[in-house]
PDB file of C-alpha atoms in Angstrom:
ATOM      1  CA  ASP C1020    -109.554 106.405 127.860  1.00  0.00           C
ATOM      2  CA  GLU C1021    -111.013 107.678 124.552  1.00  0.00           C
ATOM      3  CA  THR C1022    -111.618 111.099 126.169  1.00  0.00           C
ATOM      4  CA  THR C1023    -107.956 111.276 127.390  1.00  0.00           C
ATOM      5  CA  LYS C1024    -109.097 110.909 131.003  1.00  0.00           C
ATOM      6  CA  ILE C1025    -106.533 109.065 133.153  1.00  0.00           C
ATOM      7  CA  ILE C1026    -107.979 105.740 134.302  1.00  0.00           C
ATOM      8  CA  TRP C1027    -105.101 104.908 136.643  1.00  0.00           C
ATOM      9  CA  LYS C1028    -101.542 106.006 137.298  1.00  0.00           C
ATOM     10  CA  LYS C1029     -98.922 103.993 139.156  1.00  0.00           C
ATOM     11  CA  ASN C1030     -95.259 104.309 140.097  1.00  0.00           C
ATOM     12  CA  PHE C1031     -93.075 101.255 140.708  1.00  0.00           C
ATOM     13  CA  TYR C1032     -89.690 103.005 140.988  1.00  0.00           C
ATOM     14  CA  SER C1033     -87.900 104.685 143.869  1.00  0.00           C
ATOM     15  CA  LYS C1034     -86.277 108.116 143.503  1.00  0.00           C
ATOM     16  CA  SER C1035     -82.837 106.538 143.218  1.00  0.00           C
ATOM     17  CA  GLU C1036     -84.053 104.177 140.478  1.00  0.00           C
ATOM     18  CA  LYS C1037     -85.622 107.055 138.543  1.00  0.00           C
ATOM     19  CA  LYS C1038     -82.273 108.869 138.501  1.00  0.00           C
ATOM     20  CA  LEU C1039     -80.840 105.913 136.562  1.00  0.00           C
ATOM     21  CA  LYS C1040     -83.418 106.610 133.815  1.00  0.00           C
ATOM     22  CA  PRO C1041     -84.419 102.985 133.156  1.00  0.00           C
ATOM     23  CA  ILE C1042     -85.569 102.027 129.662  1.00  0.00           C
ATOM     24  CA  LEU C1043     -88.864 100.122 129.792  1.00  0.00           C
ATOM     25  CA  THR C1044     -90.240  97.582 127.319  1.00  0.00           C
ATOM     26  CA  PHE C1045     -93.910  96.535 127.437  1.00  0.00           C
ATOM     27  CA  ALA C1046     -96.004  93.589 126.267  1.00  0.00           C
ATOM     28  CA  LEU C1047     -99.753  93.099 126.653  1.00  0.00           C
ATOM     29  CA  GLU C1048    -101.444  89.728 127.091  1.00  0.00           C
ATOM     30  CA  GLY C1049    -105.100  89.691 128.151  1.00  0.00           C
ATOM     31  CA  ASN C1050    -105.329  91.696 131.378  1.00  0.00           C
ATOM     32  CA  ASN C1051    -101.574  91.517 131.940  1.00  0.00           C
ATOM     33  CA  ILE C1052     -99.113  94.308 131.180  1.00  0.00           C
ATOM     34  CA  VAL C1053     -95.625  92.805 131.464  1.00  0.00           C
ATOM     35  CA  VAL C1054     -92.639  95.151 131.762  1.00  0.00           C
ATOM     36  CA  ILE C1055     -88.881  94.591 131.611  1.00  0.00           C
ATOM     37  CA  ASP C1056     -86.290  97.320 132.044  1.00  0.00           C
ATOM     38  CA  SER C1057     -82.622  98.173 131.660  1.00  0.00           C
ATOM     39  CA  MET C1058     -82.046  97.657 135.401  1.00  0.00           C
ATOM     40  CA  GLY C1059     -83.053  93.985 135.330  1.00  0.00           C
ATOM     41  CA  LYS C1060     -86.575  94.346 136.728  1.00  0.00           C
ATOM     42  CA  ILE C1061     -89.474  92.336 135.336  1.00  0.00           C
ATOM     43  CA  TYR C1062     -93.004  92.807 136.618  1.00  0.00           C
ATOM     44  CA  ASN C1063     -96.644  92.220 135.785  1.00  0.00           C
ATOM     45  CA  ILE C1064     -99.398  94.846 136.147  1.00  0.00           C
ATOM     46  CA  ASP C1065    -103.156  94.379 136.111  1.00  0.00           C
ATOM     47  CA  PHE C1066    -104.396  96.091 132.931  1.00  0.00           C
ATOM     48  CA  LYS C1067    -107.693  97.258 134.455  1.00  0.00           C
ATOM     49  CA  THR C1068    -106.484  98.544 137.836  1.00  0.00           C
ATOM     50  CA  GLY C1069    -102.742  99.130 137.456  1.00  0.00           C
ATOM     51  CA  ASP C1070    -102.096  97.039 140.569  1.00  0.00           C
ATOM     52  CA  LEU C1071     -98.829  95.121 140.735  1.00  0.00           C
ATOM     53  CA  ILE C1072     -99.436  91.379 140.332  1.00  0.00           C
ATOM     54  CA  TRP C1073     -95.819  90.277 140.820  1.00  0.00           C
ATOM     55  CA  SER C1074     -92.294  91.655 140.498  1.00  0.00           C
ATOM     56  CA  LYS C1075     -88.913  89.938 140.024  1.00  0.00           C
ATOM     57  CA  THR C1076     -85.333  91.129 139.565  1.00  0.00           C
ATOM     58  CA  ASN C1077     -82.808  89.606 137.184  1.00  0.00           C
ATOM     59  CA  THR C1078     -79.087  89.726 137.974  1.00  0.00           C
ATOM     60  CA  ASN C1079     -78.411  91.476 134.639  1.00  0.00           C
ATOM     61  CA  PRO C1080     -80.270  94.263 132.792  1.00  0.00           C
ATOM     62  CA  PHE C1081     -82.608  93.296 129.992  1.00  0.00           C
ATOM     63  CA  ASN C1082     -81.748  94.400 126.461  1.00  0.00           C
ATOM     64  CA  SER C1083     -84.304  92.931 124.078  1.00  0.00           C
ATOM     65  CA  GLN C1084     -87.829  92.875 122.815  1.00  0.00           C
ATOM     66  CA  LEU C1085     -90.393  91.298 125.125  1.00  0.00           C
ATOM     67  CA  LYS C1086     -92.600  88.452 123.883  1.00  0.00           C
ATOM     68  CA  ILE C1087     -95.436  86.479 125.487  1.00  0.00           C
ATOM     69  CA  TYR C1088     -96.446  83.069 124.122  1.00  0.00           C
ATOM     70  CA  LYS C1089     -98.743  80.481 125.731  1.00  0.00           C
ATOM     71  CA  ASN C1090     -98.515  82.016 129.225  1.00  0.00           C
ATOM     72  CA  LYS C1091     -94.723  82.286 129.049  1.00  0.00           C
ATOM     73  CA  ILE C1092     -92.587  85.428 128.904  1.00  0.00           C
ATOM     74  CA  TYR C1093     -89.387  85.620 126.853  1.00  0.00           C
ATOM     75  CA  ALA C1094     -86.631  88.237 127.218  1.00  0.00           C
ATOM     76  CA  ILE C1095     -82.857  88.499 126.702  1.00  0.00           C
ATOM     77  CA  ASP C1096     -80.459  90.104 129.159  1.00  0.00           C
ATOM     78  CA  MET C1097     -77.179  91.933 128.512  1.00  0.00           C
ATOM     79  CA  ASN C1098     -75.202  88.677 128.857  1.00  0.00           C
ATOM     80  CA  ASN C1099     -77.014  87.185 125.835  1.00  0.00           C
ATOM     81  CA  VAL C1100     -79.096  84.879 128.050  1.00  0.00           C
ATOM     82  CA  LEU C1101     -82.610  84.108 126.819  1.00  0.00           C
ATOM     83  CA  ARG C1102     -84.858  83.761 129.871  1.00  0.00           C
ATOM     84  CA  CYS C1103     -88.332  82.239 130.070  1.00  0.00           C
ATOM     85  CA  TYR C1104     -90.693  83.243 132.896  1.00  0.00           C
ATOM     86  CA  SER C1105     -94.154  82.135 133.964  1.00  0.00           C
ATOM     87  CA  LEU C1106     -96.800  84.752 133.196  1.00  0.00           C
ATOM     88  CA  LYS C1107     -98.749  83.609 136.258  1.00  0.00           C
ATOM     89  CA  ASP C1108     -96.186  84.231 139.014  1.00  0.00           C
ATOM     90  CA  GLY C1109     -92.936  85.396 137.356  1.00  0.00           C
ATOM     91  CA  SER C1110     -90.958  82.295 138.273  1.00  0.00           C
ATOM     92  CA  GLU C1111     -88.081  81.520 135.905  1.00  0.00           C
ATOM     93  CA  LEU C1112     -88.899  78.328 134.008  1.00  0.00           C
ATOM     94  CA  TRP C1113     -85.631  77.980 132.068  1.00  0.00           C
ATOM     95  CA  LYS C1114     -82.779  79.954 130.548  1.00  0.00           C
ATOM     96  CA  PHE C1115     -80.518  79.489 127.549  1.00  0.00           C
ATOM     97  CA  ASN C1116     -76.967  80.844 127.638  1.00  0.00           C
ATOM     98  CA  SER C1117     -75.621  81.931 124.259  1.00  0.00           C
ATOM     99  CA  GLU C1118     -72.082  83.240 123.864  1.00  0.00           C
ATOM    100  CA  ASP C1119     -71.276  86.265 126.039  1.00  0.00           C
ATOM    101  CA  THR C1120     -69.024  89.210 125.204  1.00  0.00           C
ATOM    102  CA  PHE C1121     -67.015  91.564 127.359  1.00  0.00           C
ATOM    103  CA  LEU C1122     -68.357  94.642 125.550  1.00  0.00           C
ATOM    104  CA  LYS C1123     -72.126  95.060 125.777  1.00  0.00           C
ATOM    105  CA  SER C1124     -73.993  96.336 122.743  1.00  0.00           C
ATOM    106  CA  LYS C1125     -76.701  98.975 123.235  1.00  0.00           C
ATOM    107  CA  LYS C1126     -78.674  97.603 120.282  1.00  0.00           C
ATOM    108  CA  ARG C1127     -81.811  95.837 121.517  1.00  0.00           C
ATOM    109  CA  ASN C1128     -81.886  92.155 120.577  1.00  0.00           C
ATOM    110  CA  SER C1129     -84.858  90.785 118.668  1.00  0.00           C
ATOM    111  CA  ILE C1130     -87.200  87.861 119.443  1.00  0.00           C
ATOM    112  CA  ALA C1131     -89.676  86.139 117.108  1.00  0.00           C
ATOM    113  CA  ILE C1132     -91.926  83.146 117.855  1.00  0.00           C
ATOM    114  CA  LYS C1133     -93.717  80.661 115.598  1.00  0.00           C
ATOM    115  CA  ASN C1134     -95.037  77.114 115.926  1.00  0.00           C
ATOM    116  CA  GLY C1135     -93.542  76.451 119.350  1.00  0.00           C
ATOM    117  CA  SER C1136     -90.079  77.808 118.503  1.00  0.00           C
ATOM    118  CA  VAL C1137     -88.399  80.975 119.764  1.00  0.00           C
ATOM    119  CA  PHE C1138     -85.959  82.674 117.397  1.00  0.00           C
ATOM    120  CA  PHE C1139     -83.572  85.332 118.664  1.00  0.00           C
ATOM    121  CA  ASN C1140     -80.271  87.010 117.930  1.00  0.00           C
ATOM    122  CA  ASN C1141     -77.458  87.779 120.348  1.00  0.00           C
ATOM    123  CA  SER C1142     -75.055  90.723 120.220  1.00  0.00           C
ATOM    124  CA  LEU C1143     -72.488  88.632 118.301  1.00  0.00           C
ATOM    125  CA  GLY C1144     -74.844  88.177 115.347  1.00  0.00           C
ATOM    126  CA  ASP C1145     -75.749  84.533 116.030  1.00  0.00           C
ATOM    127  CA  ILE C1146     -79.316  83.526 115.140  1.00  0.00           C
ATOM    128  CA  ILE C1147     -80.646  80.880 117.515  1.00  0.00           C
ATOM    129  CA  ALA C1148     -83.790  78.730 117.569  1.00  0.00           C
ATOM    130  CA  ILE C1149     -85.037  77.345 120.896  1.00  0.00           C
ATOM    131  CA  ASN C1150     -87.932  75.062 121.820  1.00  0.00           C
ATOM    132  CA  ALA C1151     -90.395  77.465 123.477  1.00  0.00           C
ATOM    133  CA  GLU C1152     -91.589  74.883 126.007  1.00  0.00           C
ATOM    134  CA  SER C1153     -88.378  73.214 127.169  1.00  0.00           C
ATOM    135  CA  GLY C1154     -85.642  75.715 126.280  1.00  0.00           C
ATOM    136  CA  THR C1155     -83.637  73.140 124.310  1.00  0.00           C
ATOM    137  CA  LEU C1156     -81.541  74.236 121.358  1.00  0.00           C
ATOM    138  CA  LEU C1157     -82.987  73.495 117.918  1.00  0.00           C
ATOM    139  CA  TRP C1158     -80.304  75.168 115.792  1.00  0.00           C
ATOM    140  CA  GLN C1159     -77.784  78.007 115.838  1.00  0.00           C
ATOM    141  CA  THR C1160     -76.436  79.908 112.830  1.00  0.00           C
ATOM    142  CA  PRO C1161     -73.521  82.366 113.206  1.00  0.00           C
ATOM    143  CA  THR C1162     -73.528  85.272 110.766  1.00  0.00           C
ATOM    144  CA  GLN C1163     -70.183  86.817 111.745  1.00  0.00           C
ATOM    145  CA  SER C1164     -66.694  85.308 111.620  1.00  0.00           C
ATOM    146  CA  SER C1165     -64.636  84.924 114.815  1.00  0.00           C
ATOM    147  CA  THR C1166     -62.390  87.818 113.753  1.00  0.00           C
ATOM    148  CA  ILE C1167     -65.400  90.164 113.756  1.00  0.00           C
ATOM    149  CA  TYR C1168     -66.422  89.095 117.282  1.00  0.00           C
ATOM    150  CA  GLU C1169     -63.855  91.541 118.651  1.00  0.00           C
ATOM    151  CA  ASN C1170     -65.859  94.386 117.096  1.00  0.00           C
ATOM    152  CA  ALA C1171     -69.264  93.089 118.162  1.00  0.00           C
ATOM    153  CA  PHE C1172     -69.999  96.329 120.013  1.00  0.00           C
ATOM    154  CA  GLY C1173     -70.585  98.122 116.712  1.00  0.00           C
ATOM    155  CA  LEU C1174     -72.780  95.407 115.192  1.00  0.00           C
ATOM    156  CA  ARG C1175     -76.432  96.402 114.721  1.00  0.00           C
ATOM    157  CA  LEU C1176     -78.988  93.873 113.508  1.00  0.00           C
ATOM    158  CA  SER C1177     -82.488  94.632 112.338  1.00  0.00           C
ATOM    159  CA  ASP C1178     -85.487  93.027 114.005  1.00  0.00           C
ATOM    160  CA  LEU C1179     -86.092  89.407 113.018  1.00  0.00           C
ATOM    161  CA  VAL C1180     -89.067  89.015 110.682  1.00  0.00           C
ATOM    162  CA  ILE C1181     -90.841  85.695 110.082  1.00  0.00           C
ATOM    163  CA  SER C1182     -92.524  85.213 106.715  1.00  0.00           C
ATOM    164  CA  GLY C1183     -93.830  81.757 105.894  1.00  0.00           C
ATOM    165  CA  GLU C1184     -90.928  79.389 106.583  1.00  0.00           C
ATOM    166  CA  ASP C1185     -88.277  82.101 106.237  1.00  0.00           C
ATOM    167  CA  LEU C1186     -86.499  84.272 108.791  1.00  0.00           C
ATOM    168  CA  LEU C1187     -85.394  87.650 107.407  1.00  0.00           C
ATOM    169  CA  PHE C1188     -83.015  90.195 108.904  1.00  0.00           C
ATOM    170  CA  SER C1189     -80.086  92.458 108.007  1.00  0.00           C
ATOM    171  CA  ASN C1190     -77.235  94.333 109.664  1.00  0.00           C
ATOM    172  CA  ASN C1191     -75.057  97.433 109.351  1.00  0.00           C
ATOM    173  CA  ARG C1192     -72.233  95.381 107.786  1.00  0.00           C
ATOM    174  CA  ASN C1193     -73.774  95.183 104.333  1.00  0.00           C
ATOM    175  CA  GLU C1194     -75.503  91.825 104.887  1.00  0.00           C
ATOM    176  CA  PHE C1195     -79.155  90.900 104.363  1.00  0.00           C
ATOM    177  CA  TYR C1196     -80.089  87.301 105.195  1.00  0.00           C
ATOM    178  CA  SER C1197     -82.876  84.852 104.592  1.00  0.00           C
ATOM    179  CA  LEU C1198     -82.653  81.680 106.716  1.00  0.00           C
ATOM    180  CA  SER C1199     -84.830  78.591 106.870  1.00  0.00           C
ATOM    181  CA  LEU C1200     -86.960  78.471 110.025  1.00  0.00           C
ATOM    182  CA  VAL C1201     -86.676  74.691 110.055  1.00  0.00           C
ATOM    183  CA  ASN C1202     -82.907  74.295 110.339  1.00  0.00           C
ATOM    184  CA  GLY C1203     -81.270  77.720 110.053  1.00  0.00           C
ATOM    185  CA  VAL C1204     -79.775  76.965 106.627  1.00  0.00           C
ATOM    186  CA  LEU C1205     -79.038  80.011 104.462  1.00  0.00           C
ATOM    187  CA  ASN C1206     -81.627  80.579 101.735  1.00  0.00           C
ATOM    188  CA  TRP C1207     -79.827  83.588 100.289  1.00  0.00           C
ATOM    189  CA  LYS C1208     -77.638  86.532 101.255  1.00  0.00           C
ATOM    190  CA  GLN C1209     -77.693  89.997  99.699  1.00  0.00           C
ATOM    191  CA  LYS C1210     -75.403  93.029 100.046  1.00  0.00           C
ATOM    192  CA  ILE C1211     -77.604  95.630 101.740  1.00  0.00           C
ATOM    193  CA  ASN C1212     -76.356  97.810 104.568  1.00  0.00           C
ATOM    194  CA  SER C1213     -79.372  98.135 106.881  1.00  0.00           C
ATOM    195  CA  SER C1214     -80.355  97.752 110.530  1.00  0.00           C
ATOM    196  CA  VAL C1215     -83.981  98.709 109.801  1.00  0.00           C
ATOM    197  CA  ARG C1216     -86.745  96.143 110.298  1.00  0.00           C
ATOM    198  CA  PRO C1217     -87.640  94.739 106.845  1.00  0.00           C
ATOM    199  CA  VAL C1218     -91.252  94.606 105.687  1.00  0.00           C
ATOM    200  CA  VAL C1219     -92.684  91.647 103.755  1.00  0.00           C
ATOM    201  CA  ILE C1220     -95.764  91.897 101.546  1.00  0.00           C
ATOM    202  CA  ASN C1221     -96.633  88.711  99.659  1.00  0.00           C
ATOM    203  CA  ASN C1222     -93.373  87.740  97.893  1.00  0.00           C
ATOM    204  CA  LEU C1223     -91.769  91.174  98.125  1.00  0.00           C
ATOM    205  CA  VAL C1224     -89.332  92.460 100.756  1.00  0.00           C
ATOM    206  CA  PHE C1225     -88.895  96.182 101.444  1.00  0.00           C
ATOM    207  CA  THR C1226     -86.036  97.804 103.361  1.00  0.00           C
ATOM    208  CA  PHE C1227     -83.972 100.990 103.638  1.00  0.00           C
ATOM    209  CA  SER C1228     -80.185 101.113 103.682  1.00  0.00           C
ATOM    210  CA  GLU C1229     -78.059 103.237 106.013  1.00  0.00           C
ATOM    211  CA  GLU C1230     -77.129 105.358 102.974  1.00  0.00           C
ATOM    212  CA  GLY C1231     -80.744 106.249 102.193  1.00  0.00           C
ATOM    213  CA  TYR C1232     -81.589 103.744  99.459  1.00  0.00           C
ATOM    214  CA  PHE C1233     -84.990 102.060  99.273  1.00  0.00           C
ATOM    215  CA  PHE C1234     -84.671  98.383  98.239  1.00  0.00           C
ATOM    216  CA  LEU C1235     -87.286  96.072  96.793  1.00  0.00           C
ATOM    217  CA  LEU C1236     -86.316  92.378  96.776  1.00  0.00           C
ATOM    218  CA  ASP C1237     -87.759  89.064  95.661  1.00  0.00           C
ATOM    219  CA  LYS C1238     -88.369  87.100  98.872  1.00  0.00           C
ATOM    220  CA  LYS C1239     -87.741  83.701  97.281  1.00  0.00           C
ATOM    221  CA  THR C1240     -84.451  84.428  95.500  1.00  0.00           C
ATOM    222  CA  GLY C1241     -83.141  87.578  97.211  1.00  0.00           C
ATOM    223  CA  ASN C1242     -82.709  89.264  93.850  1.00  0.00           C
ATOM    224  CA  ILE C1243     -82.934  93.054  93.941  1.00  0.00           C
ATOM    225  CA  ILE C1244     -85.894  94.176  91.835  1.00  0.00           C
ATOM    226  CA  ARG C1245     -85.532  97.898  92.355  1.00  0.00           C
ATOM    227  CA  VAL C1246     -83.391 100.485  94.184  1.00  0.00           C
ATOM    228  CA  THR C1247     -84.458 104.095  94.751  1.00  0.00           C
ATOM    229  CA  ASN C1248     -82.328 106.867  96.239  1.00  0.00           C
ATOM    230  CA  ILE C1249     -84.841 108.584  98.549  1.00  0.00           C
ATOM    231  CA  PHE C1250     -82.556 111.580  98.984  1.00  0.00           C
TER     232      PHE C1250
END
């Protein structure tokens, strides 16, 4: 609490599971603390008591952000499968299989939600829009050519950022994108080498490159307004 006194403390892992050093991702919705981990576990904890409400196990580890929207949970596993679970009991409502790869990237995939649509990226660099209720595909936009798929293990995308009707993101292959939320069509593309989550303020976009440059862009056109070497 505000006096640093422990309100409750719980353990949901065996000794053998702890030795695997699972990576946990949390999301809070009302009195629910939902957790996914790198071993494929997904569970719901009561916020006030710490008691376990329900627990499920996926066949593959999770490797993504965790989002909750209208009593549904969204997460992506290592096989690039977007899975939707019921917040109430953890039952799987639907899943969407995007293209899988033999090599598994350690970069955590990103999820963004707006107006009943779920937007996510897979480890191949595809950006995909799904109906949040039914799991049906709305659109899919690849950002990497088929020849680059072989090197997907080294691809690192930034988090997806929604601003107005635009979806913004970049990668470590010198590509910064703005896509239309409606149909996935490219608004503009800029040469910026960054896997850092971009920040949008009004009509300005801020990001840092892998080489230590601070970029300021026009959100509408993608034009670079200013570049500063922070080193």
